[in-house]
mmCIF file of C-alpha atoms in Angstrom:
data_model
loop_
_atom_site.group_PDB
_atom_site.id
_atom_site.type_symbol
_atom_site.label_atom_id
_atom_site.label_comp_id
_atom_site.label_asym_id
_atom_site.label_seq_id
_atom_site.Cartn_x
_atom_site.Cartn_y
_atom_site.Cartn_z
ATOM 1 C CA MET A 723 166.139 81.868 117.332
ATOM 2 C CA THR A 724 163.975 82.604 114.338
ATOM 3 C CA SER A 725 161.041 84.931 114.374
ATOM 4 C CA THR A 726 157.728 84.222 112.746
ATOM 5 C CA PRO A 727 157.044 86.622 109.911
ATOM 6 C CA ALA A 728 154.184 88.934 110.652
ATOM 7 C CA VAL A 729 150.995 88.485 108.672
ATOM 8 C CA PRO A 730 150.240 91.684 106.810
ATOM 9 C CA VAL A 731 147.092 93.252 108.167
ATOM 10 C CA THR A 732 145.419 96.326 106.749
ATOM 11 C CA VAL A 733 142.717 98.495 108.209
ATOM 12 C CA ASP A 734 139.393 99.501 106.756
ATOM 13 C CA ASP A 735 138.554 102.834 105.181
ATOM 14 C CA LYS A 736 137.914 104.407 108.594
ATOM 15 C CA GLY A 737 141.261 103.178 109.888
ATOM 16 C CA ASP A 738 139.892 101.673 113.100
ATOM 17 C CA GLN A 739 139.369 97.958 112.377
ATOM 18 C CA PRO A 740 141.779 95.386 110.907
ATOM 19 C CA VAL A 741 140.745 93.744 107.649
ATOM 20 C CA PRO A 742 141.551 90.000 107.354
ATOM 21 C CA PRO A 743 143.671 89.010 104.311
ATOM 22 C CA ILE A 744 140.900 86.926 102.719
ATOM 23 C CA THR A 745 138.484 89.834 103.081
ATOM 24 C CA ARG A 746 141.011 92.117 101.405
ATOM 25 C CA ARG A 747 141.458 89.687 98.498
ATOM 26 C CA VAL A 748 137.710 89.335 97.984
ATOM 27 C CA LYS A 749 137.329 93.110 98.071
ATOM 28 C CA GLN A 750 140.045 93.507 95.433
ATOM 29 C CA ARG A 751 138.323 90.988 93.153
ATOM 30 C CA LEU A 752 134.951 92.662 93.567
ATOM 31 C CA THR A 753 136.417 96.082 92.767
ATOM 32 C CA SER A 754 138.265 95.010 89.612
ATOM 33 C CA ARG A 755 137.502 96.692 86.289
ATOM 34 C CA GLY A 756 135.639 93.672 84.915
ATOM 35 C CA ALA A 757 133.469 93.394 88.020
ATOM 36 C CA THR A 758 132.702 97.100 87.843
ATOM 37 C CA ILE A 759 131.643 96.897 84.189
ATOM 38 C CA ALA A 760 129.480 93.853 84.868
ATOM 39 C CA ALA A 761 127.861 95.594 87.847
ATOM 40 C CA VAL A 762 127.079 98.671 85.749
ATOM 41 C CA ILE A 763 125.514 96.560 82.972
ATOM 42 C CA ILE A 764 123.375 94.616 85.448
ATOM 43 C CA ALA A 765 122.333 97.842 87.186
ATOM 44 C CA VAL A 766 121.260 99.421 83.890
ATOM 45 C CA ILE A 767 119.273 96.358 82.786
ATOM 46 C CA TRP A 768 117.633 96.164 86.210
ATOM 47 C CA THR A 769 116.872 99.885 86.395
ATOM 48 C CA VAL A 770 115.431 100.567 82.914
ATOM 49 C CA PRO A 771 111.988 98.967 83.582
ATOM 50 C CA THR A 772 111.730 100.781 86.915
ATOM 51 C CA ALA A 773 112.697 104.061 85.281
ATOM 52 C CA GLY A 774 110.048 103.493 82.632
ATOM 53 C CA LEU A 775 107.438 102.864 85.309
ATOM 54 C CA PHE A 776 108.501 106.023 87.140
ATOM 55 C CA ILE A 777 108.253 108.158 83.993
ATOM 56 C CA SER A 778 104.870 106.636 83.152
ATOM 57 C CA SER A 779 103.512 107.605 86.563
ATOM 58 C CA PHE A 780 103.913 111.299 85.605
ATOM 59 C CA ARG A 781 102.527 111.058 82.060
ATOM 60 C CA PRO A 782 98.949 112.123 81.256
ATOM 61 C CA GLU A 783 96.456 109.317 80.762
ATOM 62 C CA GLU A 784 95.967 109.945 77.051
ATOM 63 C CA ASN A 785 99.731 109.905 76.392
ATOM 64 C CA LEU A 786 100.198 106.747 78.408
ATOM 65 C CA ASN A 787 97.461 104.953 76.488
ATOM 66 C CA ARG A 788 98.747 106.158 73.133
ATOM 67 C CA ASP A 789 102.451 105.270 73.168
ATOM 68 C CA GLY A 790 105.320 103.941 75.274
ATOM 69 C CA TRP A 791 107.175 105.768 78.022
ATOM 70 C CA TRP A 792 110.265 106.271 75.845
ATOM 71 C CA ASN A 793 108.294 108.760 73.735
ATOM 72 C CA VAL A 794 108.581 111.211 76.605
ATOM 73 C CA PHE A 795 111.826 112.428 75.051
ATOM 74 C CA SER A 796 109.927 113.656 71.990
ATOM 75 C CA ASN A 797 106.725 114.652 73.808
ATOM 76 C CA PHE A 798 107.890 116.201 77.060
ATOM 77 C CA GLU A 799 104.618 116.444 79.006
ATOM 78 C CA PHE A 800 104.146 115.618 82.684
ATOM 79 C CA THR A 801 101.341 115.823 85.222
ATOM 80 C CA LEU A 802 100.762 115.221 88.951
ATOM 81 C CA GLU A 803 97.112 114.291 88.482
ATOM 82 C CA ASN A 804 97.903 110.576 88.653
ATOM 83 C CA TYR A 805 99.339 110.899 92.159
ATOM 84 C CA ALA A 806 96.583 113.279 93.228
ATOM 85 C CA ASP A 807 93.987 110.802 91.998
ATOM 86 C CA VAL A 808 95.590 107.978 93.945
ATOM 87 C CA LEU A 809 96.421 109.819 97.165
ATOM 88 C CA VAL A 810 93.829 112.552 97.605
ATOM 89 C CA SER A 811 90.538 111.583 95.965
ATOM 90 C CA GLY A 812 87.821 110.357 98.318
ATOM 91 C CA GLY A 813 84.684 108.254 98.199
ATOM 92 C CA SER A 814 83.863 104.591 98.649
ATOM 93 C CA GLN A 815 84.835 103.751 95.062
ATOM 94 C CA SER A 816 87.959 105.937 94.932
ATOM 95 C CA PRO A 817 91.475 104.602 94.415
ATOM 96 C CA ASN A 818 92.648 106.266 97.644
ATOM 97 C CA LEU A 819 95.504 104.234 99.099
ATOM 98 C CA GLY A 820 95.552 105.749 102.590
ATOM 99 C CA GLN A 821 93.616 103.035 104.464
ATOM 100 C CA TYR A 822 95.371 100.238 102.594
ATOM 101 C CA PHE A 823 98.750 101.810 103.323
ATOM 102 C CA VAL A 824 97.943 101.747 107.048
ATOM 103 C CA ASN A 825 96.726 98.159 106.740
ATOM 104 C CA SER A 826 100.026 97.128 105.156
ATOM 105 C CA LEU A 827 101.978 98.719 108.005
ATOM 106 C CA ALA A 828 99.755 96.953 110.549
ATOM 107 C CA ILE A 829 100.485 93.654 108.796
ATOM 108 C CA VAL A 830 104.162 94.010 107.961
ATOM 109 C CA ILE A 831 105.544 95.279 111.293
ATOM 110 C CA PRO A 832 104.276 92.374 113.477
ATOM 111 C CA GLY A 833 104.695 90.034 110.492
ATOM 112 C CA THR A 834 108.416 90.847 110.553
ATOM 113 C CA LEU A 835 109.108 91.193 114.277
ATOM 114 C CA ILE A 836 107.272 88.059 115.458
ATOM 115 C CA PRO A 837 109.122 85.537 113.254
ATOM 116 C CA LEU A 838 112.380 87.389 113.882
ATOM 117 C CA VAL A 839 112.086 86.991 117.661
ATOM 118 C CA VAL A 840 110.834 83.409 117.542
ATOM 119 C CA ALA A 841 113.427 82.326 114.972
ATOM 120 C CA SER A 842 116.316 83.923 116.860
ATOM 121 C CA MET A 843 115.283 82.102 120.053
ATOM 122 C CA ALA A 844 115.009 78.795 118.202
ATOM 123 C CA ALA A 845 118.325 79.383 116.444
ATOM 124 C CA TYR A 846 120.039 80.033 119.790
ATOM 125 C CA ILE A 847 118.657 76.813 121.260
ATOM 126 C CA PHE A 848 119.725 74.782 118.224
ATOM 127 C CA ALA A 849 123.199 76.353 118.287
ATOM 128 C CA TRP A 850 124.091 76.365 121.992
ATOM 129 C CA SER A 851 121.875 73.831 123.755
ATOM 130 C CA ASN A 852 122.269 70.076 123.864
ATOM 131 C CA PHE A 853 119.198 67.871 123.930
ATOM 132 C CA ARG A 854 118.294 64.521 122.447
ATOM 133 C CA GLY A 855 117.212 64.663 118.816
ATOM 134 C CA LYS A 856 118.469 68.227 118.254
ATOM 135 C CA ASP A 857 120.098 67.496 114.902
ATOM 136 C CA THR A 858 117.096 65.509 113.642
ATOM 137 C CA LEU A 859 114.704 68.263 114.666
ATOM 138 C CA PHE A 860 116.861 70.913 112.995
ATOM 139 C CA VAL A 861 116.914 68.938 109.733
ATOM 140 C CA PHE A 862 113.139 68.582 109.953
ATOM 141 C CA VAL A 863 112.695 72.337 110.433
ATOM 142 C CA PHE A 864 115.008 73.046 107.510
ATOM 143 C CA ALA A 865 113.148 70.517 105.322
ATOM 144 C CA LEU A 866 109.883 72.406 105.847
ATOM 145 C CA GLN A 867 111.134 74.903 103.261
ATOM 146 C CA ILE A 868 110.438 72.432 100.469
ATOM 147 C CA ILE A 869 106.676 72.504 101.142
ATOM 148 C CA PRO A 870 105.057 74.850 98.601
ATOM 149 C CA LEU A 871 103.318 77.736 100.296
ATOM 150 C CA GLN A 872 100.280 77.329 98.050
ATOM 151 C CA MET A 873 99.661 73.795 99.351
ATOM 152 C CA ALA A 874 99.442 74.993 102.957
ATOM 153 C CA LEU A 875 97.099 77.960 102.465
ATOM 154 C CA ILE A 876 93.720 76.188 102.537
ATOM 155 C CA PRO A 877 94.582 73.667 105.312
ATOM 156 C CA LEU A 878 95.945 76.528 107.417
ATOM 157 C CA LEU A 879 92.869 78.663 106.777
ATOM 158 C CA THR A 880 90.636 75.734 107.762
ATOM 159 C CA LEU A 881 92.630 75.326 110.974
ATOM 160 C CA PHE A 882 92.240 79.006 111.818
ATOM 161 C CA VAL A 883 88.483 78.943 111.158
ATOM 162 C CA ASN A 884 87.929 75.835 113.302
ATOM 163 C CA LEU A 885 90.157 77.018 116.142
ATOM 164 C CA LYS A 886 87.494 77.848 118.716
ATOM 165 C CA ILE A 887 86.935 77.844 122.457
ATOM 166 C CA GLY A 888 83.218 77.196 122.641
ATOM 167 C CA GLU A 889 81.759 79.793 120.279
ATOM 168 C CA PHE A 890 84.740 82.114 120.609
ATOM 169 C CA HIS A 891 87.114 82.293 117.633
ATOM 170 C CA VAL A 892 90.718 82.320 118.831
ATOM 171 C CA LEU A 893 91.729 83.822 115.471
ATOM 172 C CA PRO A 894 88.726 85.772 114.160
ATOM 173 C CA PRO A 895 88.186 85.528 110.386
ATOM 174 C CA GLY A 896 89.418 88.502 108.399
ATOM 175 C CA SER A 897 91.670 89.760 111.188
ATOM 176 C CA TYR A 898 95.275 90.881 111.412
ATOM 177 C CA ALA A 899 95.989 87.989 113.794
ATOM 178 C CA GLN A 900 95.516 85.400 111.052
ATOM 179 C CA LEU A 901 97.888 87.270 108.757
ATOM 180 C CA TRP A 902 100.540 87.671 111.470
ATOM 181 C CA LEU A 903 100.448 83.988 112.361
ATOM 182 C CA ALA A 904 100.408 82.850 108.718
ATOM 183 C CA HIS A 905 103.432 84.963 107.789
ATOM 184 C CA THR A 906 105.225 83.770 110.926
ATOM 185 C CA ILE A 907 104.619 80.102 110.080
ATOM 186 C CA PHE A 908 105.805 80.490 106.497
ATOM 187 C CA ALA A 909 108.889 82.485 107.534
ATOM 188 C CA LEU A 910 110.232 80.376 110.400
ATOM 189 C CA PRO A 911 112.035 77.518 108.556
ATOM 190 C CA LEU A 912 114.299 79.793 106.512
ATOM 191 C CA ALA A 913 114.716 82.285 109.358
ATOM 192 C CA ILE A 914 115.826 79.606 111.826
ATOM 193 C CA PHE A 915 118.274 78.148 109.315
ATOM 194 C CA LEU A 916 119.897 81.489 108.436
ATOM 195 C CA LEU A 917 120.102 82.790 111.994
ATOM 196 C CA HIS A 918 121.394 79.454 113.292
ATOM 197 C CA ASN A 919 124.357 79.610 110.903
ATOM 198 C CA PHE A 920 125.284 83.050 112.222
ATOM 199 C CA ILE A 921 124.659 82.449 115.928
ATOM 200 C CA ALA A 922 126.581 79.158 115.864
ATOM 201 C CA GLU A 923 129.724 81.066 114.808
ATOM 202 C CA ILE A 924 129.746 83.288 117.900
ATOM 203 C CA PRO A 925 132.897 82.354 119.873
ATOM 204 C CA GLY A 926 132.134 79.699 122.446
ATOM 205 C CA GLU A 927 134.452 81.404 124.958
ATOM 206 C CA VAL A 928 131.980 84.281 125.203
ATOM 207 C CA ILE A 929 129.094 81.954 125.992
ATOM 208 C CA GLU A 930 131.121 79.924 128.487
ATOM 209 C CA ALA A 931 132.358 83.052 130.242
ATOM 210 C CA ALA A 932 128.777 84.247 130.665
ATOM 211 C CA ARG A 933 127.756 80.875 132.081
ATOM 212 C CA VAL A 934 130.648 80.916 134.552
ATOM 213 C CA ASP A 935 129.440 84.321 135.728
ATOM 214 C CA GLY A 936 126.048 82.794 136.442
ATOM 215 C CA ALA A 937 124.138 84.009 133.388
ATOM 216 C CA GLY A 938 121.150 81.931 132.344
ATOM 217 C CA HIS A 939 119.784 81.343 128.876
ATOM 218 C CA ALA A 940 117.614 84.456 128.964
ATOM 219 C CA THR A 941 120.517 86.706 129.970
ATOM 220 C CA ILE A 942 122.874 85.167 127.407
ATOM 221 C CA PHE A 943 120.270 85.508 124.675
ATOM 222 C CA TRP A 944 119.261 89.124 125.277
ATOM 223 C CA ARG A 945 122.618 90.563 126.351
ATOM 224 C CA ILE A 946 125.063 88.578 124.198
ATOM 225 C CA ILE A 947 123.372 86.796 121.298
ATOM 226 C CA ILE A 948 121.077 89.610 120.179
ATOM 227 C CA PRO A 949 123.720 92.419 120.200
ATOM 228 C CA LEU A 950 126.249 90.246 118.353
ATOM 229 C CA SER A 951 123.631 89.083 115.821
ATOM 230 C CA VAL A 952 122.382 92.509 114.755
ATOM 231 C CA PRO A 953 123.775 92.213 111.173
ATOM 232 C CA ALA A 954 122.096 88.844 110.604
ATOM 233 C CA LEU A 955 118.859 89.985 112.230
ATOM 234 C CA ALA A 956 118.772 93.144 110.110
ATOM 235 C CA SER A 957 119.496 91.181 106.927
ATOM 236 C CA TYR A 958 116.660 88.777 107.505
ATOM 237 C CA ALA A 959 114.362 91.591 108.652
ATOM 238 C CA ILE A 960 114.816 93.254 105.250
ATOM 239 C CA PHE A 961 113.966 90.040 103.400
ATOM 240 C CA GLN A 962 110.902 89.369 105.551
ATOM 241 C CA PHE A 963 109.719 92.980 105.413
ATOM 242 C CA LEU A 964 109.894 93.071 101.620
ATOM 243 C CA TRP A 965 108.210 89.681 101.336
ATOM 244 C CA VAL A 966 105.271 90.619 103.586
ATOM 245 C CA TRP A 967 104.916 94.118 102.122
ATOM 246 C CA ASN A 968 104.753 92.801 98.535
ATOM 247 C CA ASP A 969 102.608 89.778 99.369
ATOM 248 C CA LEU A 970 99.183 89.483 97.791
ATOM 249 C CA LEU A 971 98.306 85.776 97.830
ATOM 250 C CA VAL A 972 98.537 85.205 101.600
ATOM 251 C CA ALA A 973 96.777 88.493 102.304
ATOM 252 C CA LEU A 974 93.862 87.650 99.997
ATOM 253 C CA VAL A 975 93.380 84.230 101.604
ATOM 254 C CA PHE A 976 93.543 85.280 105.247
ATOM 255 C CA SER A 977 92.188 88.845 105.124
ATOM 256 C CA GLY A 978 89.007 87.944 103.294
ATOM 257 C CA GLY A 979 89.613 90.761 100.814
ATOM 258 C CA THR A 980 87.881 93.354 102.998
ATOM 259 C CA GLY A 981 89.113 96.944 102.976
ATOM 260 C CA ASP A 982 89.472 96.907 106.774
ATOM 261 C CA VAL A 983 92.376 94.443 106.657
ATOM 262 C CA ALA A 984 93.480 94.195 103.009
ATOM 263 C CA PRO A 985 97.010 95.446 102.219
ATOM 264 C CA ILE A 986 98.086 97.981 99.631
ATOM 265 C CA THR A 987 98.945 95.237 97.123
ATOM 266 C CA GLN A 988 95.276 94.306 96.853
ATOM 267 C CA ARG A 989 94.330 97.899 96.079
ATOM 268 C CA LEU A 990 97.082 98.119 93.490
ATOM 269 C CA ALA A 991 95.619 95.087 91.724
ATOM 270 C CA GLU A 992 92.257 96.872 91.639
ATOM 271 C CA LEU A 993 93.662 100.137 90.285
ATOM 272 C CA THR A 994 93.914 98.777 86.752
ATOM 273 C CA GLY A 995 90.129 98.951 86.504
ATOM 274 C CA THR A 996 87.637 96.339 85.369
ATOM 275 C CA ARG A 997 89.199 96.189 81.895
ATOM 276 C CA GLY A 998 92.822 96.678 82.903
ATOM 277 C CA GLY A 999 93.149 100.109 81.300
ATOM 278 C CA GLU A 1000 93.824 102.371 84.304
ATOM 279 C CA TRP A 1001 97.610 102.286 83.901
ATOM 280 C CA HIS A 1002 98.057 105.931 84.892
ATOM 281 C CA ARG A 1003 96.707 105.113 88.363
ATOM 282 C CA LEU A 1004 98.561 101.822 88.673
ATOM 283 C CA THR A 1005 101.974 103.329 87.902
ATOM 284 C CA ALA A 1006 101.473 106.121 90.442
ATOM 285 C CA GLY A 1007 100.168 103.716 93.071
ATOM 286 C CA ALA A 1008 103.104 101.378 92.495
ATOM 287 C CA PHE A 1009 105.608 104.096 93.347
ATOM 288 C CA VAL A 1010 103.633 105.130 96.409
ATOM 289 C CA SER A 1011 103.867 101.537 97.638
ATOM 290 C CA MET A 1012 107.637 101.512 97.011
ATOM 291 C CA VAL A 1013 108.388 104.366 99.413
ATOM 292 C CA VAL A 1014 108.414 102.351 102.645
ATOM 293 C CA PRO A 1015 110.471 99.375 101.327
ATOM 294 C CA LEU A 1016 113.071 101.784 99.939
ATOM 295 C CA ILE A 1017 113.340 103.583 103.275
ATOM 296 C CA VAL A 1018 113.751 100.275 105.117
ATOM 297 C CA PHE A 1019 116.349 98.942 102.686
ATOM 298 C CA PHE A 1020 118.544 102.042 102.571
ATOM 299 C CA GLY A 1021 118.201 102.541 106.321
ATOM 300 C CA LEU A 1022 119.487 99.024 107.041
ATOM 301 C CA GLN A 1023 121.771 98.666 104.024
ATOM 302 C CA ARG A 1024 125.043 98.554 105.961
ATOM 303 C CA TYR A 1025 123.678 95.820 108.241
ATOM 304 C CA PHE A 1026 122.333 93.997 105.206
ATOM 305 C CA VAL A 1027 125.768 93.755 103.561
ATOM 306 C CA ARG A 1028 127.491 92.782 106.800
ATOM 307 C CA GLY A 1029 124.857 90.125 107.496
ATOM 308 C CA LEU A 1030 125.241 88.552 104.057
ATOM 309 C CA LEU A 1031 129.046 88.425 104.347
ATOM 310 C CA ALA A 1032 129.134 87.373 107.998
ATOM 311 C CA GLY A 1033 130.559 83.931 108.478
ATOM 312 C CA GLY A 1034 131.687 83.618 104.903
ATOM 313 C CA LEU A 1035 134.909 85.638 105.217
ATOM 314 C CA LYS A 1036 137.468 84.489 107.722
ATOM 315 C CA GLY A 1037 141.165 85.024 107.826
#
């Protein structure tokens, strides 16, 4: 009687979970000397412009207008007036970012959570429900990604304006509701496609066992699908959050450009001044706007990596 040779299995750095062979091979390739050198070069090229912007945000206005940021090494002079001007100064014509910062949070949080919930529900139905025309409908939803966003802005705005019940506007002009719905509509095709690929790979035995125990779709979705899909949900949440936070075009169209609803990106565009010479304010304001995205990315980084690799490494 011959015995089957055991497949070598290693454990991760914490020593508590087995690492599949293919995952180990991919990890070895990604940690080779050549990959490390390439990663360092890419990181430097990617970081230099951001570093220059960061240094410029602390340089006095006259220095910034006179020469480039690299001259800081020969003229070591810094100031906090740029940040004080952006964050503290008051008045109707001031560059204060406080109200716009709050507006961006009011836009980006629902603009991320709403499409995430709707897309995860749709992805579950496409993955684990059987109904006539499911595959055709899924292809249609996926094909919606090819429609340029710019082509849909005006028709969608017209729809929102004309959506009335008597004289009552269902989506009042210049409101957060229009922005939430617009970002949700533009996000759903890609979100459904990405989440469907992840949810469809959940073992069918888990779903069948829950059905045998009498669980309905709602119970399966909230107690099984959502907990097992956290990496994919977090990965897409980062993409959507960054997209909505950095968006200017959609916000200008649906917010009406008013300070009550306009996001921080609109104020950043105005900080350059009428002649585009207020770079000391713009550089400081840019880094203020980067604080929240950086917190979100680093806070969800481990889920982000797991979500990107999920389903692609099996062994």
